[in-house]
CSV table of N, CA and C in Angstrom, one decimal:
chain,number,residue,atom,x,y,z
C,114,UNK,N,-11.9,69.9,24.0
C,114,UNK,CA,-10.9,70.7,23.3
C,114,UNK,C,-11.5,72.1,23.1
C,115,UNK,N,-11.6,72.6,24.1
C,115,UNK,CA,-11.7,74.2,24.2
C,115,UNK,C,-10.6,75.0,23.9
C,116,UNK,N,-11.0,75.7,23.0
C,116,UNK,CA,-9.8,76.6,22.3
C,116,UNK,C,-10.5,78.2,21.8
C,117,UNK,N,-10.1,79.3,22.5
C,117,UNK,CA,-10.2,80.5,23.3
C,117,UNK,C,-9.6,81.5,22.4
C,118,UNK,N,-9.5,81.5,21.1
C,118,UNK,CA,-8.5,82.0,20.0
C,118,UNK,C,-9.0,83.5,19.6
C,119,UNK,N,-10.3,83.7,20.4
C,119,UNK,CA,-10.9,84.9,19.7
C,119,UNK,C,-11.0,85.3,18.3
C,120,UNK,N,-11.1,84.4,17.6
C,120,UNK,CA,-11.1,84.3,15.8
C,120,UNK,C,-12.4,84.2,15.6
C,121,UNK,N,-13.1,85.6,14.5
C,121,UNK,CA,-14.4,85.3,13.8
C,121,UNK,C,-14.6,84.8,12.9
C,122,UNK,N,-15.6,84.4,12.8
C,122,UNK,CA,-16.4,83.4,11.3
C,122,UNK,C,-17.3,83.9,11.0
C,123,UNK,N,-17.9,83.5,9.6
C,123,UNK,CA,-19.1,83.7,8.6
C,123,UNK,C,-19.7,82.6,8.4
C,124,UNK,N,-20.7,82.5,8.7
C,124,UNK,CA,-21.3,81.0,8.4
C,124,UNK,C,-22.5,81.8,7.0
C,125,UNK,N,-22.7,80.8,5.9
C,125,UNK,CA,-23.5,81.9,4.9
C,125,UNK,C,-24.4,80.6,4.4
C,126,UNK,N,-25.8,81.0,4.3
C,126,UNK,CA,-26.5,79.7,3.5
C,126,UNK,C,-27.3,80.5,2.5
C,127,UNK,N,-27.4,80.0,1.3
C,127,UNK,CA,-28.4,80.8,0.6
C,127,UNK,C,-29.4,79.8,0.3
C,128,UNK,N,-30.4,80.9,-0.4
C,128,UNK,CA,-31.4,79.7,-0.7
C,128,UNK,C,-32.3,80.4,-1.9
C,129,UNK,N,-32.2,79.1,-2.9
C,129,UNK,CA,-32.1,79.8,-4.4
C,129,UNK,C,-33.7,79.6,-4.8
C,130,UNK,N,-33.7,79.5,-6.2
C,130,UNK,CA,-35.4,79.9,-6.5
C,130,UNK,C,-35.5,78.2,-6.3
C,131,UNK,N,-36.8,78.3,-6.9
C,131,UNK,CA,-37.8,76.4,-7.2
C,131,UNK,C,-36.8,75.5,-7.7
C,132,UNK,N,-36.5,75.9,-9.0
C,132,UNK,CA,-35.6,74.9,-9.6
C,132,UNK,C,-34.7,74.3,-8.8
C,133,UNK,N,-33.5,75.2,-7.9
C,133,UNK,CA,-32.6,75.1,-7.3
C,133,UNK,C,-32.4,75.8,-5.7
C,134,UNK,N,-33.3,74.7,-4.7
C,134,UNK,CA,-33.4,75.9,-3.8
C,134,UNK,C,-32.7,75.5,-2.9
C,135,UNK,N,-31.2,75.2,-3.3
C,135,UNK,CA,-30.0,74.7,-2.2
C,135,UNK,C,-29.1,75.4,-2.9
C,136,UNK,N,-28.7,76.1,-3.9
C,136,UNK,CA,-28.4,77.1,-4.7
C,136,UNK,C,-27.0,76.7,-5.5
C,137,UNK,N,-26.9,75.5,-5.9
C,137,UNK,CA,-26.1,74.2,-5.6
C,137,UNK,C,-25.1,75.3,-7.5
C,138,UNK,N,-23.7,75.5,-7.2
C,138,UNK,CA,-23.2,76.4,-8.4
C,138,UNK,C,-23.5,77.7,-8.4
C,139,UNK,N,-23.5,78.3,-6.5
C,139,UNK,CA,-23.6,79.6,-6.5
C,139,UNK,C,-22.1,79.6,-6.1
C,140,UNK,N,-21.6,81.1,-6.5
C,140,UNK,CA,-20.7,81.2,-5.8
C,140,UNK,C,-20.2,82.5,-4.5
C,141,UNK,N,-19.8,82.1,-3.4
C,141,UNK,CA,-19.7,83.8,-2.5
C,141,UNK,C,-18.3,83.6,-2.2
C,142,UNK,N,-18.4,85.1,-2.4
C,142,UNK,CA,-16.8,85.6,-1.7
C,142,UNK,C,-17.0,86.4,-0.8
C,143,UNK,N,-15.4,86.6,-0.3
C,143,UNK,CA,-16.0,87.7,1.2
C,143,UNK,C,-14.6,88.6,0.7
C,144,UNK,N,-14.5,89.7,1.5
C,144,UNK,CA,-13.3,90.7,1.4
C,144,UNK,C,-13.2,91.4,2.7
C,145,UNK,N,-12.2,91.3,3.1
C,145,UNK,CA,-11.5,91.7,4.5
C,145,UNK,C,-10.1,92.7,4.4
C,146,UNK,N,-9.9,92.8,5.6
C,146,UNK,CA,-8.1,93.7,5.4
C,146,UNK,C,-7.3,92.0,5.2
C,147,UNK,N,-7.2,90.7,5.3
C,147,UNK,CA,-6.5,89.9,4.9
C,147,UNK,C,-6.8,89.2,3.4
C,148,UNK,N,-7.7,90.0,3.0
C,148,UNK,CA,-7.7,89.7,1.3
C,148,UNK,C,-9.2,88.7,0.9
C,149,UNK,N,-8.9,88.0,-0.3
C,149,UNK,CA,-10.5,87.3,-0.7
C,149,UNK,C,-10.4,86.3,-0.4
C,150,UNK,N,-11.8,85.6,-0.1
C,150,UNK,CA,-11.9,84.0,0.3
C,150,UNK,C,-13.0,84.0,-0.6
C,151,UNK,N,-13.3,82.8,-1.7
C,151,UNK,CA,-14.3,82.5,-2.5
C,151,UNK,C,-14.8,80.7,-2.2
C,152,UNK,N,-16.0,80.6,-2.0
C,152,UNK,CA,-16.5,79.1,-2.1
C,152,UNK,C,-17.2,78.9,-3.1
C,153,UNK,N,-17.5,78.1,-3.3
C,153,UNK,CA,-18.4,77.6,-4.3
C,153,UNK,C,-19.9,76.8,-3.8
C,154,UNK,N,-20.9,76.9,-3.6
C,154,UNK,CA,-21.7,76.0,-3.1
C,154,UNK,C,-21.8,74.5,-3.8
C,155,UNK,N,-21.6,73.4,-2.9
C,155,UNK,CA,-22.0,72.1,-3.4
C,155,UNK,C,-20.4,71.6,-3.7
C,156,UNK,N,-19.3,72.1,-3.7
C,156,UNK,CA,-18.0,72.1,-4.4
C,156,UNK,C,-17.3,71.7,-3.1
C,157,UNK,N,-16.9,70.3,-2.9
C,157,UNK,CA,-15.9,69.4,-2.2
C,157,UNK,C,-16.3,70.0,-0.6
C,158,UNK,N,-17.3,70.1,-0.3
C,158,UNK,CA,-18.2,70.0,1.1
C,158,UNK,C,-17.6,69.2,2.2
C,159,UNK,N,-17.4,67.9,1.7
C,159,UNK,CA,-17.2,66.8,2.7
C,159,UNK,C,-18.7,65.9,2.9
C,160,UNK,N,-19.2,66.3,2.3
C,160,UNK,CA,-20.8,65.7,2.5
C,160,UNK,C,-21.4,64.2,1.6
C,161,UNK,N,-21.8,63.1,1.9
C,161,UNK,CA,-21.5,61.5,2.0
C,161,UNK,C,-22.5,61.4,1.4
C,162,UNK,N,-22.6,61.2,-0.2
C,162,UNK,CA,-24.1,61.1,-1.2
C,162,UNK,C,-24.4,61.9,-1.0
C,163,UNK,N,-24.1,63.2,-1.4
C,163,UNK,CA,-24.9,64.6,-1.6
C,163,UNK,C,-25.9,64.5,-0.9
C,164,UNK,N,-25.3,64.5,0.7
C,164,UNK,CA,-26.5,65.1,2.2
C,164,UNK,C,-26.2,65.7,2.7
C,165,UNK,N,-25.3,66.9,2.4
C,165,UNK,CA,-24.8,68.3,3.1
C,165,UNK,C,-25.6,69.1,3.2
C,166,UNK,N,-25.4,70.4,3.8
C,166,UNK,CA,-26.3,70.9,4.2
C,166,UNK,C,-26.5,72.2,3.5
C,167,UNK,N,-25.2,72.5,2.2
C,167,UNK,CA,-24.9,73.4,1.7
C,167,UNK,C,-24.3,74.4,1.8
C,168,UNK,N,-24.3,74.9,3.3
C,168,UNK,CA,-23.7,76.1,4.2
C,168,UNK,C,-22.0,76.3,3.9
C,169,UNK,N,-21.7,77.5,3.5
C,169,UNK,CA,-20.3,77.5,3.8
C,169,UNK,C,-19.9,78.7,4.7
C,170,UNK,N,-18.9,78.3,5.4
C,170,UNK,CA,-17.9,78.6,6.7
C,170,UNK,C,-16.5,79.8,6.1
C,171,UNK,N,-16.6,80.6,6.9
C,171,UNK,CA,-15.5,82.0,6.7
C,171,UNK,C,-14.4,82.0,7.5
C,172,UNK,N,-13.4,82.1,7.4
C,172,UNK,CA,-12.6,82.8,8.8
C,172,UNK,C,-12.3,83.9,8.5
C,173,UNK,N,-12.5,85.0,9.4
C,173,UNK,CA,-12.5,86.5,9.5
C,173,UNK,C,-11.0,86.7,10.3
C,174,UNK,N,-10.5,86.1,10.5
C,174,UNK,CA,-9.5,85.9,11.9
C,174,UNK,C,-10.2,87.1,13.0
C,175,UNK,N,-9.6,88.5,13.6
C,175,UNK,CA,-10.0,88.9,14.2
C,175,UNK,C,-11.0,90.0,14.3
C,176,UNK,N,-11.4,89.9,12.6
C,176,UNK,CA,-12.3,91.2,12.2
C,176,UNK,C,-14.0,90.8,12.2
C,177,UNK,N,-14.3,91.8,13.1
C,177,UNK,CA,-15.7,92.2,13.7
C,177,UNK,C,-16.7,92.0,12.5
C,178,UNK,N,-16.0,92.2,11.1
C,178,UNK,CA,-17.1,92.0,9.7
C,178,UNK,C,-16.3,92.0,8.3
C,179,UNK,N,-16.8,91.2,7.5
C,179,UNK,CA,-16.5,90.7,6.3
C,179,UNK,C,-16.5,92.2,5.2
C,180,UNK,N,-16.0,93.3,5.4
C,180,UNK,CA,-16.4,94.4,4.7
C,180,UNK,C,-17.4,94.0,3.4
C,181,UNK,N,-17.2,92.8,2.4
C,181,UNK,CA,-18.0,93.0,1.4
C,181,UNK,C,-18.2,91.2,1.1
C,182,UNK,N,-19.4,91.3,0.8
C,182,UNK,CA,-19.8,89.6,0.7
C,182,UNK,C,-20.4,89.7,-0.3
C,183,UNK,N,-20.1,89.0,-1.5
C,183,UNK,CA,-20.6,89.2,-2.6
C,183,UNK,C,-20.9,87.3,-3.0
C,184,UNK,N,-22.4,87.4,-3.7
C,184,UNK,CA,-23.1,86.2,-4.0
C,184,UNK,C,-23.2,86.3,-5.6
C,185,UNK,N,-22.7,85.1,-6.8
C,185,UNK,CA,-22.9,85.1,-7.8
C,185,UNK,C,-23.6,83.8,-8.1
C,186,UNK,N,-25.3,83.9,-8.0
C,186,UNK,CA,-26.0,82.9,-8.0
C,186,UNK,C,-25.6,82.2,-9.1
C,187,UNK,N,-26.5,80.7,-9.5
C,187,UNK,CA,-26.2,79.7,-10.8
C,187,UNK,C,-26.8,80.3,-12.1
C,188,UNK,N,-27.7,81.6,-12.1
C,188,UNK,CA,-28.0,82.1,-12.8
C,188,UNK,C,-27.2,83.4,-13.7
C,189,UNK,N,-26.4,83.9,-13.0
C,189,UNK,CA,-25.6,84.5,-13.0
C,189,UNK,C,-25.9,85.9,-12.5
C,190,UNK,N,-26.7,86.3,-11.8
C,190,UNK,CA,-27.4,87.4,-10.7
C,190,UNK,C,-26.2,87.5,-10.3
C,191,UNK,N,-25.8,88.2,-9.3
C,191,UNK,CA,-25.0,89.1,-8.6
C,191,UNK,C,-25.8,89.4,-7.7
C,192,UNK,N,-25.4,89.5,-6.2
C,192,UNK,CA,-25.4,90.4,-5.3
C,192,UNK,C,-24.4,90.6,-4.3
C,193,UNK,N,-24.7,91.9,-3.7
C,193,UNK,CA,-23.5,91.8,-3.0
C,193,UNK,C,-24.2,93.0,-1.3
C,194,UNK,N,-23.2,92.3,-0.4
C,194,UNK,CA,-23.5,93.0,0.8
C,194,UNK,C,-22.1,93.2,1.7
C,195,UNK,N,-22.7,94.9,2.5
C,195,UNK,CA,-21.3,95.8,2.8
C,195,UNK,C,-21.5,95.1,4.1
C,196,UNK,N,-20.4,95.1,4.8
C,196,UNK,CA,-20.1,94.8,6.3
C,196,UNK,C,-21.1,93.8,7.0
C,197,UNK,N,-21.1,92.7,6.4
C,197,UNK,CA,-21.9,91.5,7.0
C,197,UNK,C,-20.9,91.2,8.3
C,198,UNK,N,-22.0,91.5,9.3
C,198,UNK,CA,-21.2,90.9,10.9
C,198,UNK,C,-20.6,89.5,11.2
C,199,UNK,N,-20.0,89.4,11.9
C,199,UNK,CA,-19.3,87.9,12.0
C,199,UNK,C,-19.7,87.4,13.3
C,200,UNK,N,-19.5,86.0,13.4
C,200,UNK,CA,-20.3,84.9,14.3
C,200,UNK,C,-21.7,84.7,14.3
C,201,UNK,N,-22.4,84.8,13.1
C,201,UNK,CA,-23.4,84.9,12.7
C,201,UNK,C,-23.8,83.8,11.3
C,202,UNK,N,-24.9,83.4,11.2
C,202,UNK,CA,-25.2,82.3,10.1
C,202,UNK,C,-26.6,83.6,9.1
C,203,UNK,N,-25.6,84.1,8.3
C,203,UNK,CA,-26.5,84.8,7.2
C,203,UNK,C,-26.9,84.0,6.0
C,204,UNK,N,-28.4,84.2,6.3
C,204,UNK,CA,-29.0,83.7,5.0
C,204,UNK,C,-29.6,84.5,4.6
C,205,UNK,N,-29.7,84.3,2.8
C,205,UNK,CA,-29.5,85.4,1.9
C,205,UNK,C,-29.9,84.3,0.6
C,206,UNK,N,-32.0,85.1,0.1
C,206,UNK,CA,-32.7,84.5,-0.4
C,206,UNK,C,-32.4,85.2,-2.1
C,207,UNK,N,-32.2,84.7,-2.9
C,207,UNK,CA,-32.3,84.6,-4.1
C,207,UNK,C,-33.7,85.4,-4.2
C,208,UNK,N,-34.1,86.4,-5.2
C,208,UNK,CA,-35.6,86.8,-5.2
C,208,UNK,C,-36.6,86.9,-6.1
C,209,UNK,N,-34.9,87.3,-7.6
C,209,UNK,CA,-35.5,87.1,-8.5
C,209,UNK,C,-34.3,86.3,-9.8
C,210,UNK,N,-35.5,85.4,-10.5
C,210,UNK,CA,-34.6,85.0,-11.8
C,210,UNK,C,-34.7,85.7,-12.6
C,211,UNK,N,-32.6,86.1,-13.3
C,211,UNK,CA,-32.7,86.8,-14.7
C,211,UNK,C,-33.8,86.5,-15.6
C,212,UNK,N,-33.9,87.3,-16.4
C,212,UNK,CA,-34.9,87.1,-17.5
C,212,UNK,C,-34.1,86.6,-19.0
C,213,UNK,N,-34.9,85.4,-19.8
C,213,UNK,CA,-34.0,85.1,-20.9
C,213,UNK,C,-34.2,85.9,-21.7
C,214,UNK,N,-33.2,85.8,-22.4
C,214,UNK,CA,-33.5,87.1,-23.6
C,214,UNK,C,-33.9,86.0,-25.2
C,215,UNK,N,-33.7,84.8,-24.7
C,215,UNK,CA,-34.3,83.8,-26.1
C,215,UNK,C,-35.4,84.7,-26.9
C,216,UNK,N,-35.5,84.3,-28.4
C,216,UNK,CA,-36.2,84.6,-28.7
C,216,UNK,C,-37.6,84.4,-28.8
């Protein structure tokens, strides 16, 4: 079943600190000229006793890059990155934990 569609994808894995280093309640979005796509890591995968692999998948349809790909780790960090290329598997390391403000 070869199919020749010229459609790009994002493949994105992150990988979070010690505690959580499958980054399991991160969330990414991407932004293109056809609007936002958001996943959730760990969130209805398809994966049989939680043995997925974590990775989530984009469709770009025929755009060369995801203009803005933005990561909202489980910690509540933010990052974000401009024109991530497509047909590519970007991984994208968590580096540092917020700090608590507990007393």
């Amino acid at each position: 079943n070869q199919i020749d569609n010229n459609n790009s994808w994002l493949q994105i894995k992150l990988q979070g600190l010690s505690n959580n280093t499958s980054a399991i309640g991160a969330q990414v979005s991407i932004e293109n000229q056809y609007g936002r796509q958001r996943l959730d890591v760990g969130h209805a995968e398809g994966s049989h006793f939680s043995q997925g692999h974590h990775r989530l998948y984009f469709g770009l349809g025929n755009q060369n890059t995801a203009s803005t790909l933005k990561v909202v780790w489980p910690d509540g960090q933010t990052e974000e990155i401009e024109n991530a290329a497509s047909n590519e598997l970007v991984t994208i390391t968590q580096t540092v934990a917020l700090s608590s403000s507990a007393p």
